Short mmCIF file of C-alpha atoms in Angstrom, two decimals:
data_model
loop_
_atom_site.label_atom_id
_atom_site.label_comp_id
_atom_site.label_asym_id
_atom_site.label_seq_id
_atom_site.Cartn_x
_atom_site.Cartn_y
_atom_site.Cartn_z
CA MET A 23 0.00 0.00 0.00
CA ASN A 24 1.35 3.41 -1.02
CA ILE A 25 0.79 5.41 2.18
CA ILE A 26 2.02 8.65 0.63
CA LEU A 27 -0.46 8.34 -2.23
CA TYR A 28 -3.37 7.94 0.20
CA ALA A 29 -2.08 10.83 2.31
CA VAL A 30 -1.99 13.29 -0.61
CA PRO A 31 -5.72 14.25 -0.40
CA VAL A 32 -5.29 14.91 3.33
CA PHE A 33 -2.23 17.06 2.60
CA PHE A 34 -4.17 19.21 0.15
CA LEU A 35 -7.14 19.49 2.50
CA LEU A 36 -4.85 20.74 5.28
CA ILE A 37 -3.24 23.22 2.88
CA ILE A 38 -6.69 24.60 2.03
CA ILE A 39 -7.54 24.84 5.73
CA GLU A 40 -4.28 26.66 6.47
CA LEU A 41 -4.92 29.01 3.55
CA ALA A 42 -8.41 29.81 4.83
CA TYR A 43 -7.18 30.30 8.40
CA GLY A 44 -4.31 32.49 7.22
CA HIS A 45 -6.70 34.59 5.15
CA ARG A 46 -8.91 35.07 8.19
CA LYS A 47 -5.92 35.99 10.39
CA LYS A 48 -4.32 38.05 7.58
CA THR A 49 -0.97 36.30 8.13
CA ASP A 50 0.02 36.28 4.43
CA TYR A 51 2.24 33.21 4.65
CA TYR A 52 1.45 32.07 1.08
CA ARG A 53 2.53 33.41 -2.29
CA VAL A 54 1.23 31.82 -5.50
CA ASN A 55 4.63 31.61 -7.21
CA ASP A 56 6.40 30.16 -4.18
CA SER A 57 3.63 27.67 -3.35
CA LEU A 58 3.30 26.44 -6.93
CA THR A 59 7.06 25.90 -7.08
CA SER A 60 6.87 23.84 -3.89
CA LEU A 61 3.94 21.80 -5.19
CA ALA A 62 5.58 21.26 -8.58
CA THR A 63 8.80 20.00 -7.02
CA GLY A 64 6.74 17.66 -4.86
CA SER A 65 5.05 16.25 -7.95
CA ILE A 66 8.42 15.75 -9.65
CA ASN A 67 9.68 13.99 -6.53
CA GLN A 68 6.79 11.50 -6.57
CA LEU A 69 7.11 10.81 -10.31
CA VAL A 70 10.86 10.20 -9.99
CA ASN A 71 10.30 7.99 -6.96
CA ILE A 72 8.05 5.73 -9.03
CA SER A 73 10.96 5.12 -11.40
CA LYS A 74 13.57 4.36 -8.74
CA ALA A 75 11.50 2.86 -5.93
CA LEU A 76 12.47 -0.73 -6.74
CA ILE A 77 16.20 -0.05 -6.41
CA PRO A 78 16.40 0.53 -2.63
CA PHE A 79 13.68 -2.05 -1.94
CA THR A 80 15.61 -4.68 -3.92
CA VAL A 81 18.83 -3.88 -2.06
CA TYR A 82 17.02 -4.13 1.28
CA ILE A 83 15.64 -7.54 0.29
CA VAL A 84 19.07 -8.87 -0.75
CA ILE A 85 20.68 -7.73 2.50
CA TYR A 86 17.77 -9.00 4.61
CA GLN A 87 17.63 -12.42 2.97
CA HIS A 88 21.36 -13.10 2.83
CA PHE A 89 23.07 -11.05 5.53
CA ALA A 90 20.55 -10.21 8.26
CA ILE A 91 21.95 -10.81 11.74
CA PHE A 92 18.51 -11.44 13.27
CA ASP A 93 14.97 -12.10 12.09
CA PHE A 94 12.76 -9.90 14.24
CA GLY A 95 9.42 -10.91 12.77
CA GLU A 96 6.50 -8.48 12.72
CA SER A 97 5.09 -8.11 16.23
CA ALA A 98 3.68 -4.77 17.39
CA LEU A 99 6.79 -4.15 19.48
CA ILE A 100 9.04 -4.74 16.47
CA TRP A 101 7.01 -2.25 14.43
CA VAL A 102 7.51 0.36 17.15
CA LEU A 103 11.24 -0.40 17.33
CA ALA A 104 11.48 -0.18 13.53
CA PHE A 105 9.79 3.22 13.60
CA ILE A 106 12.22 4.52 16.21
CA ALA A 107 15.27 2.96 14.50
CA TYR A 108 14.23 4.43 11.15
CA ASP A 109 14.06 7.91 12.66
CA PHE A 110 17.54 7.43 14.13
CA CYS A 111 18.85 6.60 10.65
CA TYR A 112 16.85 9.51 9.24
CA TYR A 113 18.64 11.87 11.65
CA TRP A 114 22.02 10.88 10.20
CA ASN A 115 20.74 10.91 6.63
CA HIS A 116 19.35 14.39 7.20
CA ARG A 117 22.46 15.60 9.01
CA PHE A 118 24.81 14.43 6.27
CA GLY A 119 22.41 16.01 3.78
CA HIS A 120 23.38 19.35 5.33
CA GLU A 121 27.07 18.64 5.88
CA MET A 122 28.30 17.16 2.57
CA ASN A 123 28.27 18.99 -0.77
CA ILE A 124 26.81 16.24 -2.94
CA LEU A 125 24.08 15.38 -0.45
CA TRP A 126 23.26 19.05 0.14
CA ALA A 127 22.88 19.46 -3.64
CA ALA A 128 19.98 17.02 -3.44
CA HIS A 129 18.47 18.27 -0.18
CA VAL A 130 18.82 22.02 -0.71
CA ILE A 131 15.58 22.18 -2.67
CA HIS A 132 13.59 21.51 0.50
CA HIS A 133 15.14 24.61 2.08
CA SER A 134 14.97 26.88 -0.95
CA SER A 135 11.53 28.32 -0.14
CA GLU A 136 11.61 31.69 1.56
CA GLU A 137 8.14 31.06 2.95
CA TYR A 138 7.16 28.51 5.57
CA ASN A 139 3.80 26.85 5.17
CA LEU A 140 2.38 23.40 4.49
CA THR A 141 3.34 23.53 0.80
CA THR A 142 6.96 23.79 1.94
CA ALA A 143 6.67 20.24 3.28
CA LEU A 144 6.01 19.04 -0.28
CA ARG A 145 9.03 20.84 -1.74
CA GLN A 146 11.07 17.67 -2.05
CA THR A 147 14.06 16.74 -4.17
CA GLY A 148 13.90 14.78 -7.39
CA THR A 149 17.62 13.94 -7.33
CA SER A 150 18.11 12.03 -4.08
CA PHE A 151 19.67 8.74 -5.16
CA LEU A 152 21.92 7.99 -2.19
CA SER A 153 19.70 8.47 0.86
CA PHE A 154 18.56 4.83 0.96
CA VAL A 155 22.13 3.87 1.93
CA PHE A 156 21.55 5.26 5.44
CA TYR A 157 18.76 2.72 6.05
CA LEU A 158 20.71 -0.37 4.97
CA PRO A 159 21.66 -1.12 8.61
CA LEU A 160 17.98 -1.70 9.36
CA ALA A 161 17.85 -4.57 6.88
CA LEU A 162 21.21 -5.85 8.08
CA VAL A 163 20.05 -5.94 11.69
CA GLY A 164 16.90 -7.85 10.75
CA PHE A 165 13.97 -5.55 10.00
CA ASP A 166 11.79 -6.74 7.13
CA PRO A 167 12.23 -4.56 3.97
CA LEU A 168 8.49 -3.94 3.67
CA MET A 169 8.50 -2.77 7.28
CA ILE A 170 11.36 -0.37 6.50
CA ILE A 171 9.48 1.13 3.54
CA THR A 172 6.27 1.44 5.57
CA VAL A 173 7.74 3.14 8.64
CA GLY A 174 9.69 5.39 6.28
CA ALA A 175 6.43 6.55 4.70
CA LEU A 176 4.88 7.10 8.13
CA ASN A 177 7.94 9.12 9.14
CA LEU A 178 7.49 11.34 6.09
CA VAL A 179 3.75 11.77 6.69
CA TYR A 180 4.43 12.93 10.27
CA GLN A 181 6.80 15.62 9.02
CA PHE A 182 4.09 17.30 6.94
CA TRP A 183 2.27 19.01 9.80
CA VAL A 184 5.35 20.62 11.34
CA HIS A 185 5.75 22.94 8.32
CA THR A 186 3.44 25.65 9.62
CA ARG A 187 3.76 29.03 11.34
CA HIS A 188 0.30 28.88 12.86
CA VAL A 189 1.26 26.54 15.73
CA GLY A 190 3.34 27.88 18.60
CA LYS A 191 5.44 26.02 21.14
CA LEU A 192 3.85 22.87 22.56
CA GLY A 193 5.27 22.63 26.07
CA TRP A 194 6.58 19.19 27.10
CA PHE A 195 6.04 17.89 23.56
CA GLU A 196 9.00 20.02 22.45
CA TRP A 197 11.34 17.88 24.56
CA PHE A 198 10.68 14.64 22.73
CA PHE A 199 9.22 15.31 19.29
CA VAL A 200 9.83 17.43 16.22
CA THR A 201 7.30 20.27 16.31
CA PRO A 202 6.44 23.27 14.14
CA SER A 203 8.47 25.47 16.49
CA ASN A 204 11.76 23.56 16.49
CA HIS A 205 11.42 22.72 12.80
CA ARG A 206 10.97 26.38 11.94
CA GLY A 207 14.44 26.82 13.37
CA HIS A 208 15.72 24.08 11.09
CA HIS A 209 14.44 25.96 8.01
CA ALA A 210 15.92 29.30 9.08
CA GLN A 211 19.06 30.85 7.64
CA ASN A 212 19.88 32.82 10.80
CA THR A 213 23.34 31.85 12.03
CA VAL A 214 22.05 30.49 15.35
CA TYR A 215 19.76 27.99 13.59
CA ILE A 216 22.03 26.72 10.80
CA ASP A 217 22.67 22.97 10.94
CA LYS A 218 20.27 22.36 13.81
CA ASN A 219 17.20 20.17 14.53
CA TYR A 220 17.64 17.28 12.09
CA GLY A 221 15.14 14.83 13.59
CA GLY A 222 12.18 13.61 11.56
CA VAL A 223 9.81 12.56 14.35
CA PHE A 224 11.95 12.61 17.51
CA ILE A 225 13.95 15.67 18.55
CA LEU A 226 15.76 13.49 21.11
CA TRP A 227 18.56 12.69 18.65
CA ASP A 228 19.37 16.40 18.33
CA ARG A 229 19.42 16.83 22.08
CA LEU A 230 21.66 13.75 22.38
CA PHE A 231 24.16 14.73 19.65
CA GLY A 232 24.30 18.47 20.33
CA THR A 233 22.39 19.77 17.31
CA TYR A 234 19.28 21.08 19.09
CA GLN A 235 18.31 24.74 18.98
CA GLU A 236 15.13 26.15 20.45
CA GLU A 237 13.21 28.73 18.42
CA LEU A 238 14.10 32.11 19.91
CA ASP A 239 11.63 34.94 20.39
CA HIS A 240 14.38 37.55 20.02
CA ASP A 241 15.80 35.98 16.82
CA LYS A 242 12.85 35.18 14.59
CA PRO A 243 13.60 32.66 11.82
CA ILE A 244 14.28 34.08 8.37
CA PHE A 245 13.42 31.26 6.02
CA GLY A 246 15.40 30.16 2.99
CA ILE A 247 19.07 29.61 2.24
CA ARG A 248 22.15 31.78 2.01
CA GLY A 249 22.68 32.39 -1.68
CA ALA A 250 19.01 32.15 -2.69
CA VAL A 251 17.95 30.21 -5.77
CA LYS A 252 15.98 33.17 -7.18
CA SER A 253 13.90 31.05 -9.51
CA TRP A 254 10.42 29.55 -9.75
CA ASN A 255 11.67 26.89 -12.15
CA PRO A 256 11.39 23.52 -10.34
CA LEU A 257 14.01 21.93 -12.60
CA TRP A 258 16.58 24.64 -11.91
CA VAL A 259 15.78 24.55 -8.19
CA ASN A 260 16.65 20.83 -8.32
CA LEU A 261 19.88 21.35 -10.26
CA GLN A 262 21.31 24.67 -9.07
CA VAL A 263 23.84 23.38 -6.53
CA TYR A 264 24.86 20.50 -8.80
CA SER A 265 25.56 23.07 -11.50
CA GLN A 266 27.73 25.10 -9.13
CA LEU A 267 29.67 22.02 -8.03
CA PHE A 268 30.25 20.92 -11.63
CA SER A 269 31.42 24.42 -12.52
CA ASP A 270 33.84 24.58 -9.59
CA ALA A 271 35.17 21.07 -10.29
CA ARG A 272 35.75 22.01 -13.93
CA GLN A 273 37.49 25.30 -13.18
CA THR A 274 39.88 24.22 -10.45
CA ASN A 275 43.41 23.30 -11.48
CA ASN A 276 43.83 20.92 -8.55
CA LEU A 277 42.99 17.36 -9.65
CA TRP A 278 42.42 16.22 -6.07
CA HIS A 279 39.92 19.01 -5.51
CA LYS A 280 38.08 18.10 -8.72
CA PHE A 281 37.21 14.77 -7.12
CA THR A 282 36.89 15.62 -3.44
CA ILE A 283 34.75 18.75 -3.79
CA TRP A 284 31.68 16.51 -3.90
CA PHE A 285 32.41 14.94 -0.52
CA ARG A 286 33.69 17.91 1.40
CA ARG A 287 31.83 20.07 3.89
CA THR A 288 28.85 21.90 2.44
CA GLY A 289 29.87 25.25 0.97
CA TRP A 290 33.54 24.31 0.51
CA ARG A 291 35.03 25.47 -2.78
CA PRO A 292 38.52 24.98 -4.25
CA PRO A 293 40.69 27.89 -3.06
CA ASP A 294 41.81 28.83 -6.59
CA VAL A 295 38.19 29.00 -7.80
CA GLU A 296 37.03 30.94 -4.75
CA ALA A 297 39.84 33.46 -5.28
CA LEU A 298 38.86 34.05 -8.91
CA SER A 299 35.07 34.09 -8.44
CA PRO A 300 34.02 34.58 -4.80
CA MET A 301 30.34 33.96 -4.10
CA ASN A 302 28.18 36.41 -2.23
CA LYS A 303 25.94 34.28 -0.03
CA GLY A 304 23.99 37.20 1.40
CA ASP A 305 25.29 36.79 4.95
CA ASP A 306 23.95 40.19 6.04
CA LEU A 307 20.38 39.16 6.85
CA SER A 308 19.47 42.73 7.81
CA GLN A 309 19.42 43.37 4.05
CA PHE A 310 17.52 40.21 3.21
CA GLN A 311 14.67 40.52 0.72
CA LYS A 312 12.54 37.66 -0.55
CA TYR A 313 12.80 36.77 -4.20
CA HIS A 314 9.59 37.87 -5.89
CA THR A 315 8.24 38.52 -9.37
CA GLU A 316 5.04 40.35 -10.24
CA VAL A 317 2.62 38.10 -12.11
CA ALA A 318 -0.62 39.31 -13.69
CA PRO A 319 -3.73 37.99 -11.87
CA ALA A 320 -5.01 36.16 -14.96
CA LEU A 321 -1.64 34.46 -15.31
CA LYS A 322 -1.72 33.36 -11.67
CA ILE A 323 -5.10 31.70 -12.23
CA HIS A 324 -3.77 30.06 -15.39
CA CYS A 325 -0.73 28.69 -13.57
CA VAL A 326 -2.86 27.28 -10.74
CA ILE A 327 -5.22 25.53 -13.16
CA GLN A 328 -2.37 24.10 -15.18
CA TYR A 329 -0.58 22.91 -12.05
CA VAL A 330 -3.76 21.07 -11.02
CA THR A 331 -3.98 19.55 -14.50
CA THR A 332 -0.35 18.40 -14.35
CA ALA A 333 -0.82 17.04 -10.83
CA ILE A 334 -3.81 15.00 -11.99
CA ILE A 335 -1.73 13.58 -14.84
CA GLY A 336 0.96 12.61 -12.33
CA LEU A 337 -1.58 11.12 -9.94
CA SER A 338 -3.10 9.12 -12.79
CA LEU A 339 0.34 7.73 -13.55
CA MET A 340 0.81 6.70 -9.93
CA LEU A 341 -2.58 4.99 -9.83
CA SER A 342 -2.15 3.11 -13.11
CA TYR A 343 1.61 2.65 -13.13
CA THR A 344 1.55 -1.11 -13.67
CA GLY A 345 -0.87 -0.78 -16.59
CA LEU A 346 1.34 1.55 -18.64
CA SER A 347 4.17 0.69 -20.99
CA MET A 348 7.65 2.04 -20.27
CA PHE A 349 7.23 4.43 -23.20
CA GLN A 350 3.95 5.82 -21.83
CA HIS A 351 5.55 6.12 -18.41
CA PHE A 352 8.39 8.30 -19.69
CA VAL A 353 6.07 10.34 -21.91
CA VAL A 354 3.95 11.26 -18.89
CA ILE A 355 6.99 12.13 -16.77
CA GLY A 356 8.45 14.15 -19.65
CA PHE A 357 5.25 16.12 -20.05
CA ALA A 358 5.07 16.77 -16.30
CA LEU A 359 8.63 18.10 -16.35
CA LEU A 360 7.84 20.28 -19.38
CA SER A 361 4.75 21.62 -17.62
CA SER A 362 6.71 22.45 -14.47
CA PHE A 363 9.37 24.25 -16.51
CA SER A 364 6.79 26.18 -18.53
CA ILE A 365 4.74 27.27 -15.51
CA GLY A 366 7.93 28.39 -13.76
CA ALA A 367 8.95 30.41 -16.83
CA LEU A 368 5.55 32.14 -16.85
CA MET A 369 5.91 33.10 -13.19
CA GLU A 370 9.37 34.52 -13.94
CA ASN A 371 8.03 36.45 -16.96
CA LYS A 372 10.64 34.89 -19.24
CA HIS A 373 10.51 36.26 -22.78
CA TYR A 374 10.02 32.78 -24.26
CA SER A 375 7.37 31.69 -21.76
CA GLY A 376 4.40 32.65 -23.93
CA ILE A 377 5.47 30.61 -26.96
CA LEU A 378 6.48 27.69 -24.77
CA GLU A 379 3.15 27.64 -22.93
CA TRP A 380 1.07 27.97 -26.11
CA SER A 381 3.00 25.01 -27.52
CA ARG A 382 2.55 22.98 -24.34
CA LEU A 383 -1.20 23.60 -24.30
CA GLY A 384 -1.35 22.47 -27.91
CA VAL A 385 0.42 19.24 -27.01
CA LEU A 386 -1.97 18.68 -24.11
CA MET A 387 -5.01 19.30 -26.32
CA ILE A 388 -3.80 16.87 -28.97
CA ALA A 389 -2.84 14.23 -26.41
CA ALA A 390 -6.20 14.51 -24.67
CA SER A 391 -8.17 14.41 -27.93
CA VAL A 392 -6.25 11.91 -30.02
CA LEU A 393 -4.11 9.78 -27.74
CA PRO A 394 -5.87 9.62 -24.39
CA LEU A 395 -4.09 7.47 -21.85
CA TRP A 396 -7.04 7.81 -19.50
CA PRO A 397 -10.26 8.43 -21.51
CA SER A 398 -12.25 9.45 -18.43
CA LEU A 399 -9.88 12.40 -17.88
CA SER A 400 -9.63 13.55 -21.49
CA ALA A 401 -12.63 15.86 -21.23
CA PHE A 402 -11.19 17.50 -18.11
CA PHE A 403 -7.87 18.19 -19.88
CA VAL A 404 -9.65 19.69 -22.90
CA VAL A 405 -11.79 21.92 -20.69
CA SER A 406 -8.75 23.06 -18.70
CA VAL A 407 -7.04 24.11 -21.93
CA LEU A 408 -10.11 25.96 -23.22
CA ILE A 409 -10.48 27.83 -19.92
CA CYS A 410 -6.81 28.75 -19.83
CA LEU A 411 -6.46 30.03 -23.40
CA PRO A 412 -8.03 33.45 -22.66
CA LEU A 413 -6.33 33.58 -19.24
CA LEU A 414 -2.94 33.01 -20.85
CA TRP A 415 -3.57 35.63 -23.53
CA ILE A 416 -4.77 38.25 -21.03
CA GLY A 417 -2.04 37.41 -18.53
CA ARG A 418 0.78 37.63 -21.06
CA ARG A 419 -0.65 40.85 -22.48
CA ASP A 420 -0.78 42.46 -19.03
CA SER A 421 2.72 41.22 -18.17
CA LEU A 422 4.19 42.64 -21.40
CA ARG A 423 2.46 45.97 -20.77
CA ALA A 424 3.85 46.07 -17.23
CA GLU A 425 7.36 45.36 -18.55
CA SER A 426 7.00 48.15 -21.15
CA VAL A 427 5.94 50.64 -18.46
CA ALA A 428 8.78 49.56 -16.18
CA SER A 429 11.35 50.08 -18.96
CA LEU A 430 10.28 53.70 -19.61
#
């Protein structure tokens, strides 16, 4: 059973509730461009996970069947122990994800949002291919692979609710569990909070290993990362740090540094490259300003509708994965990636975004009319295109006018 898949409707319901509550309280913790980027990266994460899910599960099975020290079985106590042991491994996976360049390149996307709301929980990487290694000891000790996958999903589901600013400190609960308060600190770029609060469910590991930091009233968290991504493009958000690492590895004249840069402390750069092209990480947070682009209201509505359409395509793939050919599988993923790129370009007002989006809508219309993978959804896709055509035209027109006025 795919627990994450069944949890998705609950996630979206809670997002709607938080939106409504925030509107009532006038907290303004959501921005359309930021939230859509978070949701789009979450969709990419789930689509990529479908493709690579069998790899870690197969490795767990091989280790469990041939090398397991014990066979714990599946009693209720063992399930509880597996849940706790998984979170212990998660702590180290998460910690190394902040402390090693190549692992940070994959994890950074989750921290790239400069807002903090429930959509931030869904801003997950599509390039994490090494994290399963941290859970191999569970199979080696004797936990059943299916149990490992299941408690891992439960661990991830728990983490969703802590990505909110509407819940304050929770008294004694703060001592034992990850909460919205201590996780807000984890997502902050203030110096006092950096590399703190790595736990997934239990904050005890952070208290034990010296990485705990309470949220401070006199030092409110400023969310995001030093050296902001400054993009609504989910693909670039996934690849930005990789691109920087590749560039530094290519430019350095030290062969040893070309190899070791990937495994050094996060932020380390070869000295010769740093000397030639120092990076401004925006350490003076008193000057911090959120990345933002003005998007015409009609274009915002268009982007929301097209994100929903793309999400439904991805959800359909997840529900009917075994019934699709490999070719159909990659076509759907490719279209989802194209959609994410195109929507991001619209929200950044890229000069090519209009042509790209018109072309993408044409592809969607043809696919829905001529080559429907899911006939019951074809009508919905056609209607979404017809609704969005005038929105796209009006939105692009207003955006171009705004750019013309700004250039005068």
